Every structure is written in C-alpha cells, then in structure tokens.
Short mmCIF file of the C-alpha atoms (twelve columns), coordinates in Angstrom:
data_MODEL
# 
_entry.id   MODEL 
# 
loop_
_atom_site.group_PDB 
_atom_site.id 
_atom_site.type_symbol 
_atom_site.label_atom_id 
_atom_site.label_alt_id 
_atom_site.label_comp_id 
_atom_site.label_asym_id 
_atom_site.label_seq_id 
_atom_site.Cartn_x 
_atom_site.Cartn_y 
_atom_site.Cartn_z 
_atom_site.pdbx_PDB_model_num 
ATOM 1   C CA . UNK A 1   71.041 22.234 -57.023 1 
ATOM 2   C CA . UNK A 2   69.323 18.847 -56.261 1 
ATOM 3   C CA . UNK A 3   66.342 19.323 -54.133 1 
ATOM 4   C CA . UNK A 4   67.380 17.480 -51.140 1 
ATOM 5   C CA . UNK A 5   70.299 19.789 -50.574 1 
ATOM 6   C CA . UNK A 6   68.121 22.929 -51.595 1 
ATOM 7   C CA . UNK A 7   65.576 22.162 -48.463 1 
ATOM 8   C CA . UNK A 8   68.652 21.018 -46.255 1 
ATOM 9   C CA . UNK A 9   69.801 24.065 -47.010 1 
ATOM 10  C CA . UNK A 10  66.913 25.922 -46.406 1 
ATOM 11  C CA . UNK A 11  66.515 24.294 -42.703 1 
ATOM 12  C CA . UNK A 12  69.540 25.427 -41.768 1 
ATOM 13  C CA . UNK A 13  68.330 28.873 -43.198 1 
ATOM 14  C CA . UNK A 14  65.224 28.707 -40.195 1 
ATOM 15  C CA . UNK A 15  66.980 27.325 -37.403 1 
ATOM 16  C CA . UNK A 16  69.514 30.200 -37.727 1 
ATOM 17  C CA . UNK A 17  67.169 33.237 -37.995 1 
ATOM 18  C CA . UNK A 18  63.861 30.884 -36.406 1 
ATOM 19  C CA . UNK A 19  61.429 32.288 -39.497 1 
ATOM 20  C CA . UNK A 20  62.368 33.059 -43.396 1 
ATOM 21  C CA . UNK A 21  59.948 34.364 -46.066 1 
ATOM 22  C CA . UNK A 22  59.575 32.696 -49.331 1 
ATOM 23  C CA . UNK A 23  61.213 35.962 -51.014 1 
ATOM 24  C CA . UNK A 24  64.574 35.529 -49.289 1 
ATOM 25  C CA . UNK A 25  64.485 32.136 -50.307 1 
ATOM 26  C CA . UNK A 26  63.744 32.591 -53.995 1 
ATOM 27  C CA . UNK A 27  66.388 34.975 -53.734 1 
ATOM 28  C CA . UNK A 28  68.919 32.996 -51.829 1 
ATOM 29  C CA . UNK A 29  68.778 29.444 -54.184 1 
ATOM 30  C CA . UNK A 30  66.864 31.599 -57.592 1 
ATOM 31  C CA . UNK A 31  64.431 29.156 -58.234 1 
ATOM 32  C CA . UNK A 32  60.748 30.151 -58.907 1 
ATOM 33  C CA . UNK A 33  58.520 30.527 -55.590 1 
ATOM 34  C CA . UNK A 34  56.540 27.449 -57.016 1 
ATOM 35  C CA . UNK A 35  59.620 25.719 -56.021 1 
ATOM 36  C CA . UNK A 36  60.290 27.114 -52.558 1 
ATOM 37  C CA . UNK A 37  56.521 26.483 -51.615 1 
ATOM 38  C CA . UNK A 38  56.601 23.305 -52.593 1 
ATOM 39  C CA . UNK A 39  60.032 22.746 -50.665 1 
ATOM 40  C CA . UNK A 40  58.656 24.507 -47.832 1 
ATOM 41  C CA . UNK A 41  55.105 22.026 -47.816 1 
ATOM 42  C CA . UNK A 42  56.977 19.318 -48.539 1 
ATOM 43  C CA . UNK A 43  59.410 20.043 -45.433 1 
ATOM 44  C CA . UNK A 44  56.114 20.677 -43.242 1 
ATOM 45  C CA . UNK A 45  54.958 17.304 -44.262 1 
ATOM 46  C CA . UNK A 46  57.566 15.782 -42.290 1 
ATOM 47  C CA . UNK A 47  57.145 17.898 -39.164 1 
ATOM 48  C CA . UNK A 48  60.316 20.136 -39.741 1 
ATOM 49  C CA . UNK A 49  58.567 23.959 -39.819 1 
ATOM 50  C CA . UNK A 50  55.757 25.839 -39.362 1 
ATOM 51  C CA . UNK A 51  53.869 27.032 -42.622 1 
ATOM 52  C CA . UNK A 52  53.232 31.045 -42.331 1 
ATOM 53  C CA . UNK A 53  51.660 33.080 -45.087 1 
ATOM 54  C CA . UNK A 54  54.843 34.155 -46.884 1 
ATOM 55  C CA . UNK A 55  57.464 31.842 -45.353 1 
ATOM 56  C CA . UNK A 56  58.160 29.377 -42.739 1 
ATOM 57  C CA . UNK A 57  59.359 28.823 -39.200 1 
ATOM 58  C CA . UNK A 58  60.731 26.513 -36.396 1 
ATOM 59  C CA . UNK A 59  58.121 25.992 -33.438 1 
ATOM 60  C CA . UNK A 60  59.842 25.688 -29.778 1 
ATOM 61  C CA . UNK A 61  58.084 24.702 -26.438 1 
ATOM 62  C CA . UNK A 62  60.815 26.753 -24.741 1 
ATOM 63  C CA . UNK A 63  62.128 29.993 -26.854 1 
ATOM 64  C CA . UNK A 64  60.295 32.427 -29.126 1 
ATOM 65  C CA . UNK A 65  61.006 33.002 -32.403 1 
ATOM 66  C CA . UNK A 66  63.065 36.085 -33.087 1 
ATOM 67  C CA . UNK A 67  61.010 39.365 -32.507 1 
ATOM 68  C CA . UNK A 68  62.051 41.104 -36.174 1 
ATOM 69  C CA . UNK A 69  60.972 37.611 -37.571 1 
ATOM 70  C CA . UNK A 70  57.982 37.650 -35.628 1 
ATOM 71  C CA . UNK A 71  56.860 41.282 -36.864 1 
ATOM 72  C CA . UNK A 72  56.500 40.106 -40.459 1 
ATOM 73  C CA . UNK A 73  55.116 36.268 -39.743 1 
ATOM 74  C CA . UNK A 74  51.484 36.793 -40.596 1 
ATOM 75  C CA . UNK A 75  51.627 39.798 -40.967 1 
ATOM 76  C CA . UNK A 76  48.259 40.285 -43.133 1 
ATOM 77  C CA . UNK A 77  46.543 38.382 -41.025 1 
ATOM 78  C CA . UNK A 78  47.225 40.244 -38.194 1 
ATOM 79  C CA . UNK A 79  46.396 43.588 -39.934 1 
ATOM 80  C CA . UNK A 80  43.073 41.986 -40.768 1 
ATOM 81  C CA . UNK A 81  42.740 40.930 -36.795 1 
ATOM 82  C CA . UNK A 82  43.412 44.216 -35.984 1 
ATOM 83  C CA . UNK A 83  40.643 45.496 -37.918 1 
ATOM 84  C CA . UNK A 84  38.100 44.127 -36.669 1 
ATOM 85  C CA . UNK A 85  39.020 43.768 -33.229 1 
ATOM 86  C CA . UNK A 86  39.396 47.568 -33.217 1 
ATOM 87  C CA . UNK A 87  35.643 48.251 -35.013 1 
ATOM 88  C CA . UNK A 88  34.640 47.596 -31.371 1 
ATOM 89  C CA . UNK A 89  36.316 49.570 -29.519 1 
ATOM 90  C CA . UNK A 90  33.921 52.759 -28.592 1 
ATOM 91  C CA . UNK A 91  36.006 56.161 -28.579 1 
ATOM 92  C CA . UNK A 92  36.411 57.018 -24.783 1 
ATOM 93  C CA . UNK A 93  37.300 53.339 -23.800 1 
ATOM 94  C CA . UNK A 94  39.801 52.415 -21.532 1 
ATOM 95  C CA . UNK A 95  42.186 49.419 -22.043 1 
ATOM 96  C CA . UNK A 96  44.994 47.117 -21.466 1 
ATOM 97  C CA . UNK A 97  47.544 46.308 -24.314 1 
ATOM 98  C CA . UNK A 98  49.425 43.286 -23.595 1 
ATOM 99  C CA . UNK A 99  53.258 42.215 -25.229 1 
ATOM 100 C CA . UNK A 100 53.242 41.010 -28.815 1 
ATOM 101 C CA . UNK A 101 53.847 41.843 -32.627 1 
ATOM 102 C CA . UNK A 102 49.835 40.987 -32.754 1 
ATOM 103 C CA . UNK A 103 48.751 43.887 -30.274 1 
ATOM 104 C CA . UNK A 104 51.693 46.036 -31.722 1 
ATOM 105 C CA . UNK A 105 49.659 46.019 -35.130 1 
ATOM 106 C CA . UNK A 106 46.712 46.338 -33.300 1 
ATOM 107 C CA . UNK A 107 48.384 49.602 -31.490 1 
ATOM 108 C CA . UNK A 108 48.610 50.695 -35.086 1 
ATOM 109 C CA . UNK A 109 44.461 50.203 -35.800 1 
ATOM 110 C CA . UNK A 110 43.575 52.188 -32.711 1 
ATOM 111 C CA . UNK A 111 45.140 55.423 -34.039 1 
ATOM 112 C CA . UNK A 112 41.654 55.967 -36.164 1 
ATOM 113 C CA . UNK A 113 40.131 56.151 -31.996 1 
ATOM 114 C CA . UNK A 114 39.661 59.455 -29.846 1 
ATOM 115 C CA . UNK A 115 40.325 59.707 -26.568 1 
ATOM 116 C CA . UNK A 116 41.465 56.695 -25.384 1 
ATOM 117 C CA . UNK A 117 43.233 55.668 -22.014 1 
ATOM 118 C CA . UNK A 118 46.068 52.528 -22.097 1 
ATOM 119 C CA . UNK A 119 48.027 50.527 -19.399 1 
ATOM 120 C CA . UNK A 120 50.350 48.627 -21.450 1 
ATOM 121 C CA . UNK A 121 53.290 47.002 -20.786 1 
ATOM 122 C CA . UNK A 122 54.149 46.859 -24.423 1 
ATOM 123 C CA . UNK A 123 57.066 49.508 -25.114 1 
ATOM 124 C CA . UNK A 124 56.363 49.720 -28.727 1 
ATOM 125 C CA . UNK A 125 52.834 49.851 -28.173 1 
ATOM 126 C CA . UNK A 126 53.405 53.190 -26.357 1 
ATOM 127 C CA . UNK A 127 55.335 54.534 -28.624 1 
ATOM 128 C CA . UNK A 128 52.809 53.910 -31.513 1 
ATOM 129 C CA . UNK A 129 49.982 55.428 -29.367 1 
ATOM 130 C CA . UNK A 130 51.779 58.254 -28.440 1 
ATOM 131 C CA . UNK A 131 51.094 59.988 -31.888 1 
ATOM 132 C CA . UNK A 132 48.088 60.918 -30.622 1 
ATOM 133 C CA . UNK A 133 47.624 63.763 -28.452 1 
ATOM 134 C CA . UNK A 134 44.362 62.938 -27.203 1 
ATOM 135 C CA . UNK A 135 45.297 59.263 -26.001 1 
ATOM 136 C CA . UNK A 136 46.855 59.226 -22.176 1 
ATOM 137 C CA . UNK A 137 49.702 56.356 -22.024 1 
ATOM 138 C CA . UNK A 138 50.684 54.786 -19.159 1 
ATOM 139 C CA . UNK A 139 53.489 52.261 -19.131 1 
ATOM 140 C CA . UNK A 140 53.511 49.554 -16.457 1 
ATOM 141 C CA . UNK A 141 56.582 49.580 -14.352 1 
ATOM 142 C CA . UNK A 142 58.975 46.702 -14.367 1 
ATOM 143 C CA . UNK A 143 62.248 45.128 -16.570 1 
ATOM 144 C CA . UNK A 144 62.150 45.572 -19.681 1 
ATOM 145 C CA . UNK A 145 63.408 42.540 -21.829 1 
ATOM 146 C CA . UNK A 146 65.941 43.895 -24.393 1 
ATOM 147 C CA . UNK A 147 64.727 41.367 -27.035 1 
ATOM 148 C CA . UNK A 148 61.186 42.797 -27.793 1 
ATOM 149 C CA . UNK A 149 60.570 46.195 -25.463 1 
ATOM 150 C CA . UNK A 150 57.974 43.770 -23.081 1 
ATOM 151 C CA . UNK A 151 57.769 45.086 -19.483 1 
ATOM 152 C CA . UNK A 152 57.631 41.866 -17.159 1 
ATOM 153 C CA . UNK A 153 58.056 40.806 -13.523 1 
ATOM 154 C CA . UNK A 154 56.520 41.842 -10.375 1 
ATOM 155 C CA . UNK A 155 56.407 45.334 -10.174 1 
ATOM 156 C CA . UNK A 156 54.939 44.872 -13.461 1 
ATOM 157 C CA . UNK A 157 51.907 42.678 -12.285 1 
ATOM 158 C CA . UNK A 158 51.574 44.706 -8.871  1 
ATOM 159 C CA . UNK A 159 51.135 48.325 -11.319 1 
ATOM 160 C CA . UNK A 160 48.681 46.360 -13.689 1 
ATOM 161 C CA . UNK A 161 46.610 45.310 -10.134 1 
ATOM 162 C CA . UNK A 162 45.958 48.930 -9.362  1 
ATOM 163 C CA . UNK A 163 43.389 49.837 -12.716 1 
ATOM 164 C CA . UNK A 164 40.141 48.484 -14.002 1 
ATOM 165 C CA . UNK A 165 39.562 48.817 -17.567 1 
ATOM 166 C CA . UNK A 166 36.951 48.525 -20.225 1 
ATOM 167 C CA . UNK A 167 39.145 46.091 -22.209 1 
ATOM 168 C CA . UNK A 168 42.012 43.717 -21.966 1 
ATOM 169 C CA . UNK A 169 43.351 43.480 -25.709 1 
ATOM 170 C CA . UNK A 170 45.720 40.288 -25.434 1 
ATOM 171 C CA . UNK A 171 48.342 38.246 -27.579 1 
ATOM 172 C CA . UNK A 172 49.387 34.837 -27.256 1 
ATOM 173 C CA . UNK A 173 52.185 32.345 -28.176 1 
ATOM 174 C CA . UNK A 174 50.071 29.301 -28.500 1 
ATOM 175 C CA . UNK A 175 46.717 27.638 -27.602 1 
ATOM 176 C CA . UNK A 176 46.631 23.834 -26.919 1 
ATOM 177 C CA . UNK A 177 43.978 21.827 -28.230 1 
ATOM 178 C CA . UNK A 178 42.036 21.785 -24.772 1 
ATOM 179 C CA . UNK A 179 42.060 25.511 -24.862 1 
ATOM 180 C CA . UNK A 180 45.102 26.398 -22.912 1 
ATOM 181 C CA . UNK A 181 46.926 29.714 -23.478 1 
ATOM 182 C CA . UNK A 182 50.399 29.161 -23.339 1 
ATOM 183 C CA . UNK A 183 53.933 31.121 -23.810 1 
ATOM 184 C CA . UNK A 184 57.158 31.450 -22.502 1 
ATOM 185 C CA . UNK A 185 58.342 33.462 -19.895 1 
ATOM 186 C CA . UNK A 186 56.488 32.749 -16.424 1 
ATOM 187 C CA . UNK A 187 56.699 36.746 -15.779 1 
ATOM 188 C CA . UNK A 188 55.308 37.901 -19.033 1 
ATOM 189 C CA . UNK A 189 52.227 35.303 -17.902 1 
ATOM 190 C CA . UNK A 190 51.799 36.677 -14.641 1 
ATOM 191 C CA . UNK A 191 51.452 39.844 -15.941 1 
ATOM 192 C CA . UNK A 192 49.062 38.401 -18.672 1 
ATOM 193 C CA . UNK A 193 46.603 37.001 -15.947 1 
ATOM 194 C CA . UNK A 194 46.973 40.245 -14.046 1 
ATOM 195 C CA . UNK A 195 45.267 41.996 -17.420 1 
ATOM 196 C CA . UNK A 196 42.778 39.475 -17.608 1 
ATOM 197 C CA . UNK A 197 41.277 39.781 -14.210 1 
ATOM 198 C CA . UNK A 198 41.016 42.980 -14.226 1 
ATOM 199 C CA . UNK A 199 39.219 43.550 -17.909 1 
ATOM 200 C CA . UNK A 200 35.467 44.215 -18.341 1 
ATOM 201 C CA . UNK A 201 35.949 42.524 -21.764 1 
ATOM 202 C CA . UNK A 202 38.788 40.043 -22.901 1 
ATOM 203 C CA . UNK A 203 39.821 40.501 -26.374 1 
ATOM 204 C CA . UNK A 204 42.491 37.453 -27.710 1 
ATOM 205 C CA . UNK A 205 43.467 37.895 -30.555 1 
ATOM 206 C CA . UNK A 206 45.677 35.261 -32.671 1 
ATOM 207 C CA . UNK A 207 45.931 34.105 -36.038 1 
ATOM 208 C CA . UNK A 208 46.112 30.777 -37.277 1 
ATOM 209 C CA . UNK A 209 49.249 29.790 -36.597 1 
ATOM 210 C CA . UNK A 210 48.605 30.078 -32.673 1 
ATOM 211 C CA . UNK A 211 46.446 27.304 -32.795 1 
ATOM 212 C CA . UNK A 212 48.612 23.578 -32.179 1 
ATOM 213 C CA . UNK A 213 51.683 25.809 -31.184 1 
ATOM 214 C CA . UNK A 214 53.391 24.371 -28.206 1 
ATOM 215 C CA . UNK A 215 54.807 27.012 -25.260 1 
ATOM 216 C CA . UNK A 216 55.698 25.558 -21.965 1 
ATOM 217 C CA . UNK A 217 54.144 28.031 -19.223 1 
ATOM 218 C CA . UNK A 218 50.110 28.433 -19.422 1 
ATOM 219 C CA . UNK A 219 48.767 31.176 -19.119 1 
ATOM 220 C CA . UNK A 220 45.131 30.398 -18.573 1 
ATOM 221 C CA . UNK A 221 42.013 28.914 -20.811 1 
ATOM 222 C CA . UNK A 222 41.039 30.217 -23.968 1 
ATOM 223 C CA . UNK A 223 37.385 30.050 -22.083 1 
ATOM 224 C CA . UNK A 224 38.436 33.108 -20.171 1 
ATOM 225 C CA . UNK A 225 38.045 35.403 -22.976 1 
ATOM 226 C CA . UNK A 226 34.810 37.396 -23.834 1 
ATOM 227 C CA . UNK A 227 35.919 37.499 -27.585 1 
ATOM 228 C CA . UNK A 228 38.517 35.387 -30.034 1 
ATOM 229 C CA . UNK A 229 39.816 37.363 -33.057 1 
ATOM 230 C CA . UNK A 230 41.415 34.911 -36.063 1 
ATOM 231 C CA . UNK A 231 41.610 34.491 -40.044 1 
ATOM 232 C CA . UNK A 232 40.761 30.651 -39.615 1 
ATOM 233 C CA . UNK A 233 38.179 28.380 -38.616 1 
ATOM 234 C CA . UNK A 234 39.978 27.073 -35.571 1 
ATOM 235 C CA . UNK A 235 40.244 23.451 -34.872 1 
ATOM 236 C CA . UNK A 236 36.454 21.540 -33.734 1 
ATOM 237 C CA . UNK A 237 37.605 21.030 -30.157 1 
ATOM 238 C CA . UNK A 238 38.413 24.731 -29.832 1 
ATOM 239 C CA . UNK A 239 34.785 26.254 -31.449 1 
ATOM 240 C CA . UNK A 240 33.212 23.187 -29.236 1 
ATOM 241 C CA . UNK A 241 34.764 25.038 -25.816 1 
ATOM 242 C CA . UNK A 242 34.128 28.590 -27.399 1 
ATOM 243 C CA . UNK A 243 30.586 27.713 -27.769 1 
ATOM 244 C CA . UNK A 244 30.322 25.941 -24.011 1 
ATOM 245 C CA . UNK A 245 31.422 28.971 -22.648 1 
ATOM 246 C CA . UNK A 246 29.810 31.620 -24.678 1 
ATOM 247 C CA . UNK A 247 32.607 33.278 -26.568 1 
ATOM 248 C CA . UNK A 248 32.530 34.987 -29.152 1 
ATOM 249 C CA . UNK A 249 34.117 34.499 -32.298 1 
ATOM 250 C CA . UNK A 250 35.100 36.496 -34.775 1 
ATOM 251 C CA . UNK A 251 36.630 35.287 -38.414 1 
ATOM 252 C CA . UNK A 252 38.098 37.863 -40.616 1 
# 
C-alpha cells in the first residue's frame, strides 16, 4: 500500500475512535511499527494528531476524546504520576479525587494507604477505593454523565462546598501556555474550582500531553496549585509561572 493512502487511512482510523495505538495499526495495514511511527510523526508534522506514547490522537477545543481511548493514552506515564504523587500522601489524610483516567490510576496508587477519607465525584474512583475496608467513600451528589461515570452539576458543587480536606488530587484536559487550566464541560469545571478552594494542598497532576492542548472552558491558573505532577519538562513559560508563584514541581 503506497504510503499516502496508508496514513489517509490511518486518519480516518483516529477521527473515528479519537485515539489508536501503534499496535492496532501494525496490525490493521502489517507493516513494521518503524513504519507506523514514522507515519504517525510524519502526520504530526503537519498538525493532523497528537503524538501519545504508544499511538496517536485528534485534539478538540470542544469534545473529549473517547473515555476507553483515554484510559490507555499515556498510560505509563500516568502510572509513573501516580507514584509519586501518592509517596506524599500521609496515611490518615483526607482528600478530594476529581474526574479523569489520570486520578482513576491514581485511585489505583492509593490502595498501598490506610485509613483514608475521599469526596470524589469520580464513579470509578469509588469503586477502586472501595477495596479497602479501612478507606470511608463518599460520592458527591449530582448527574452522572453516562460517557465516563463523572458526577457534575450543581448539586454536585453545592455537596463538594460542605468539606475541607487535606488534599485536592486534580486532572485536567489541557493547560494553555499562560497557565490556564482548561476542559470541557462548564459543570465538570465548576465542580473542579469547588475542589480547589476548599483543599489545604492542590495536587495537578498531568502528563505531557496536557501541555499545548486546547479545551474551551477554563478552569482556573495552573498558579493555583501547591504541586504539578508530569513525565516532562514542561514548556519555559510554564516552569517561569511555576517558579513566580512557588509551585512545586515534580518530574518523574
């Protein structure tokens, strides 16, 4: 198959499921994964996808990639987040867990804890945390969007407004080169700002692909968190505000 029909072929591919891994596509055209990486850079050259560790995506300011492909984008690197963002976290903490595949893996880390208390508004993230006895769960009240198990919407911010906790552990969709957090749904935000404001400590944690991702609804400033957890060096403008404001980061 002639390369230009291979990668036109492999476009189509991401803008029907939004993210495919390099396997399916070695698989799908059997070629070597030389070839599909260099199809895949090649097509990120011209501003078509996204570049992930193991695949590639479409970036869009107004819908989300696909929650089952979002679970395995990254996925390393998120594990890796998780990690360390969870090596501080003291056993006997209190926290909120915000919505995302990044704090569902980090859900995952914080079984190794004792006796912690969570407000999430994460479905899955209850259900990972509710392996352990010890933790208490509490799930914030609200609609639940069918697409990923996130709990959003008013009733949603007005339950997160009634605790103070040790931590906020948050996800995001993108981060702007001036250090805005952005996503996509207004409600999921509100609730997002709701966690923030009521955190001792803000924990953000998002890999490398966050980082020049376009959402259309901000969320806040990067500048509002007490600690940024990612596998790259992030671009200068964003370690120049980190630095400004005194947060911490953390490269794993």
């Amino acid at each position: 198959m002639a390369q230009r029909r291979r990668q036109d072929l492999i476009m189509e591919l991401i803008q029907q499921n939004g993210f495919v891994t390099t396997e399916q596509l070695v698989d799908q055209f059997k070629v070597t994964p030389q070839t599909i990486r260099r199809d895949l850079n090649e097509l990120a050259s011209q501003k078509k996808l996204r570049r992930h560790h193991g695949g590639a995506g479409i970036d869009s300011s107004t819908v989300n990639t696909a929650y089952q492909a979002r679970k395995i984008m990254d996925l390393e690197a998120k594990e890796r987040i998780a990690e360390a963002l969870v090596a501080m976290i003291p056993d006997n903490s209190s926290m909120f867990i915000n919505i995302g595949t990044t704090t569902e893996t980090i859900a995952k880390a914080l079984l190794e804890k004792n006796n912690l208390q969570v407000v999430t508004n994460n479905l899955h993230v209850a259900s990972i945390l509710s392996a352990r006895e010890d933790f208490h769960i509490i799930i914030a009240g609200g609609e639940v969007r069918n697409r990923d198990g996130g709990i959003v919407g008013e009733a949603t911010r007005d339950f997160i407004n009634q605790f103070k906790m040790d931590f906020g552990i948050i996800g995001i969709s993108g981060i702007h080169t001036d250090g805005s957090l952005l996503d996509f749904d207004y409600r999921e935000v509100r609730v997002a700002q709701s966690i923030i404001a009521n955190s001792g400590q803000v924990l953000l944690a998002a890999d490398h692909s966050k980082f020049g991702r376009n959402a259309m609804v901000r969320l806040g400033s990067i500048a509002q968190a007490d600690h940024v957890f990612t596998d790259e060096p992030p671009p200068t403008e964003i370690r120049q505000l980190l630095r400004e404001h005194n947060v911490e980061l953390h490269l794993v």
